[in-house]
Short mmCIF file of C-alpha atoms in Angstrom, two decimals:
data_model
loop_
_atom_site.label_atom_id
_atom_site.label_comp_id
_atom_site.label_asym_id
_atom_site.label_seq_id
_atom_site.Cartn_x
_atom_site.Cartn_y
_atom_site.Cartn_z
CA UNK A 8 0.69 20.52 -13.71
CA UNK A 9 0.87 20.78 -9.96
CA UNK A 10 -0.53 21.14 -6.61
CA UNK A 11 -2.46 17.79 -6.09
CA UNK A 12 -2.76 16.99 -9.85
CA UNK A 13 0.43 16.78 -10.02
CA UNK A 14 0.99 14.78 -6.61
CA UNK A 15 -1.38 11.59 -8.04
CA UNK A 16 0.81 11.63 -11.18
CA UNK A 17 3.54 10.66 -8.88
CA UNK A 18 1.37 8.48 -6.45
CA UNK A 19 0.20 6.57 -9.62
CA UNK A 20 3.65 6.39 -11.37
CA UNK A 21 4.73 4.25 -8.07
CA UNK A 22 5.10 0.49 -8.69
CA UNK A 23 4.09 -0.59 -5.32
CA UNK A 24 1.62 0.57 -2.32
CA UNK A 25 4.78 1.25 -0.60
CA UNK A 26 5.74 3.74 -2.58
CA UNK A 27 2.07 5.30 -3.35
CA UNK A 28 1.57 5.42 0.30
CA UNK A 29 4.72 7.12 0.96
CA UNK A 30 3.99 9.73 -1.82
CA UNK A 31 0.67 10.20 0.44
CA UNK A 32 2.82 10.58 3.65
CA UNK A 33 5.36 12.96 1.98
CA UNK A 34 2.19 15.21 0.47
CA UNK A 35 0.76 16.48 3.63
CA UNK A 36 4.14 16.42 5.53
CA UNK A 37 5.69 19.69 5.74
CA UNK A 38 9.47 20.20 4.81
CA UNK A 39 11.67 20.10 7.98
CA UNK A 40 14.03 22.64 6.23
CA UNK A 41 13.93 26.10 6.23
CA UNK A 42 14.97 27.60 2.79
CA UNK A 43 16.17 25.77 -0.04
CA UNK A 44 16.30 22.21 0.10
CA UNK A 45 18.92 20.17 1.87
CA UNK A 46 20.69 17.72 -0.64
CA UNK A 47 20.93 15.11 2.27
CA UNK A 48 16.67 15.52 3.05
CA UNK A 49 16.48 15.30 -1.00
CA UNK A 50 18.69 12.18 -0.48
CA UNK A 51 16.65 9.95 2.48
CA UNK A 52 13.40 10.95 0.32
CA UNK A 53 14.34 9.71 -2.64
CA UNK A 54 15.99 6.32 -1.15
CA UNK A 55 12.92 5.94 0.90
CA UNK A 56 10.71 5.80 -2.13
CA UNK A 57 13.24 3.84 -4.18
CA UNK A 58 13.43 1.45 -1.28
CA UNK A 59 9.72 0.54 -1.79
CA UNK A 60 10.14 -0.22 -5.78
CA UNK A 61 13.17 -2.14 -4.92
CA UNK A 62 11.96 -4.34 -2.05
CA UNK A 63 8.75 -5.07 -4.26
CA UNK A 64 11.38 -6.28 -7.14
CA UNK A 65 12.63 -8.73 -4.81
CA UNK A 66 9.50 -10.24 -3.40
CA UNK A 67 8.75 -11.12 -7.25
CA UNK A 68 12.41 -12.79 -8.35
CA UNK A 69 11.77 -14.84 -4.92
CA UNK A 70 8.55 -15.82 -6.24
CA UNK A 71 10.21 -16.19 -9.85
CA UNK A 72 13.21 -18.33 -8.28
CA UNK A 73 10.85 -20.73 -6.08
CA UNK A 74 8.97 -21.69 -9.30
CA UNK A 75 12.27 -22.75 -11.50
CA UNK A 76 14.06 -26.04 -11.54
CA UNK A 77 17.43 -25.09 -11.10
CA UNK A 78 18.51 -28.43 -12.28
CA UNK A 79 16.49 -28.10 -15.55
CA UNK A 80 16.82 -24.05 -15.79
CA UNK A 81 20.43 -23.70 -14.76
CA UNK A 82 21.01 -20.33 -16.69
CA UNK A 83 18.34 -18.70 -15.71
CA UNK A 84 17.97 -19.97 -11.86
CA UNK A 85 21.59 -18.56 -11.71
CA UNK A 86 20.62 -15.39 -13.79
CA UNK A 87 17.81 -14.69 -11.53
CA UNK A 88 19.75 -15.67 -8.39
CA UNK A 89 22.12 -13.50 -9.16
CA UNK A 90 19.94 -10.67 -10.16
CA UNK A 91 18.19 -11.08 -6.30
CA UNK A 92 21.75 -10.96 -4.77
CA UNK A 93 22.64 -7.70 -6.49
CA UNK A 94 19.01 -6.05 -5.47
CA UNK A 95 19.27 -7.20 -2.07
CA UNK A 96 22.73 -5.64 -1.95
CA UNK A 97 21.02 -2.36 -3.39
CA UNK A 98 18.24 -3.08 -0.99
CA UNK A 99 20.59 -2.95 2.23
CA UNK A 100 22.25 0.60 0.87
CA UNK A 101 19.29 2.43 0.12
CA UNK A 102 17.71 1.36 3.80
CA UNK A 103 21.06 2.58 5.39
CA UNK A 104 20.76 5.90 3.12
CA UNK A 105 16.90 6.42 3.81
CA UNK A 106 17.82 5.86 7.90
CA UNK A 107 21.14 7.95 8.00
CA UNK A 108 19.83 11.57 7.98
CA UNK A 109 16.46 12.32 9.40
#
């Protein structure tokens, strides 16, 4: 499929409204390139959208990690802690990659 068929298969595949709305933006926003695609537009596009799934993990381990005892659930407070840490880390990159070409 393609054209806009194909454009709500990707919309809808998105985890978040983040993400759906930015598969909105990118739809109707022409391509700032002239010939074949530049691998570092490719690159910002795809961190932007992966930025939105990403963020949206976070907000639920917070949510997860505010509702465990730690004391009682040490394993998996420090499972999920550390899961948050490493997703924040990958949280920080892809915001520096989505910013660092447009």
């Amino acid at each position: 499929p393609g054209g806009a068929v194909w454009i709500e298969s990707v919309r809808d595949a998105c985890a978040d409204l983040a993400g759906q709305a930015l598969v909105a933006e990118l739809a109707v926003e022409p391509l700032r390139i002239d010939g074949e695609p530049d691998p570092r537009y490719v690159s910002v596009t795809v961190a932007r959208l992966q930025w939105g799934s990403v963020t949206a993990r976070i907000r639920d381990l917070k949510s997860r990690i505010q509702r465990i005892n730690p004391i009682n659930n040490k394993d998996e407070y420090f499972a999920l802690f550390g899961e948050l840490l490493s997703l924040e880390q990958h949280a920080r990159a892809l915001r520096e990659q989505a910013a660092g070409g447009l």
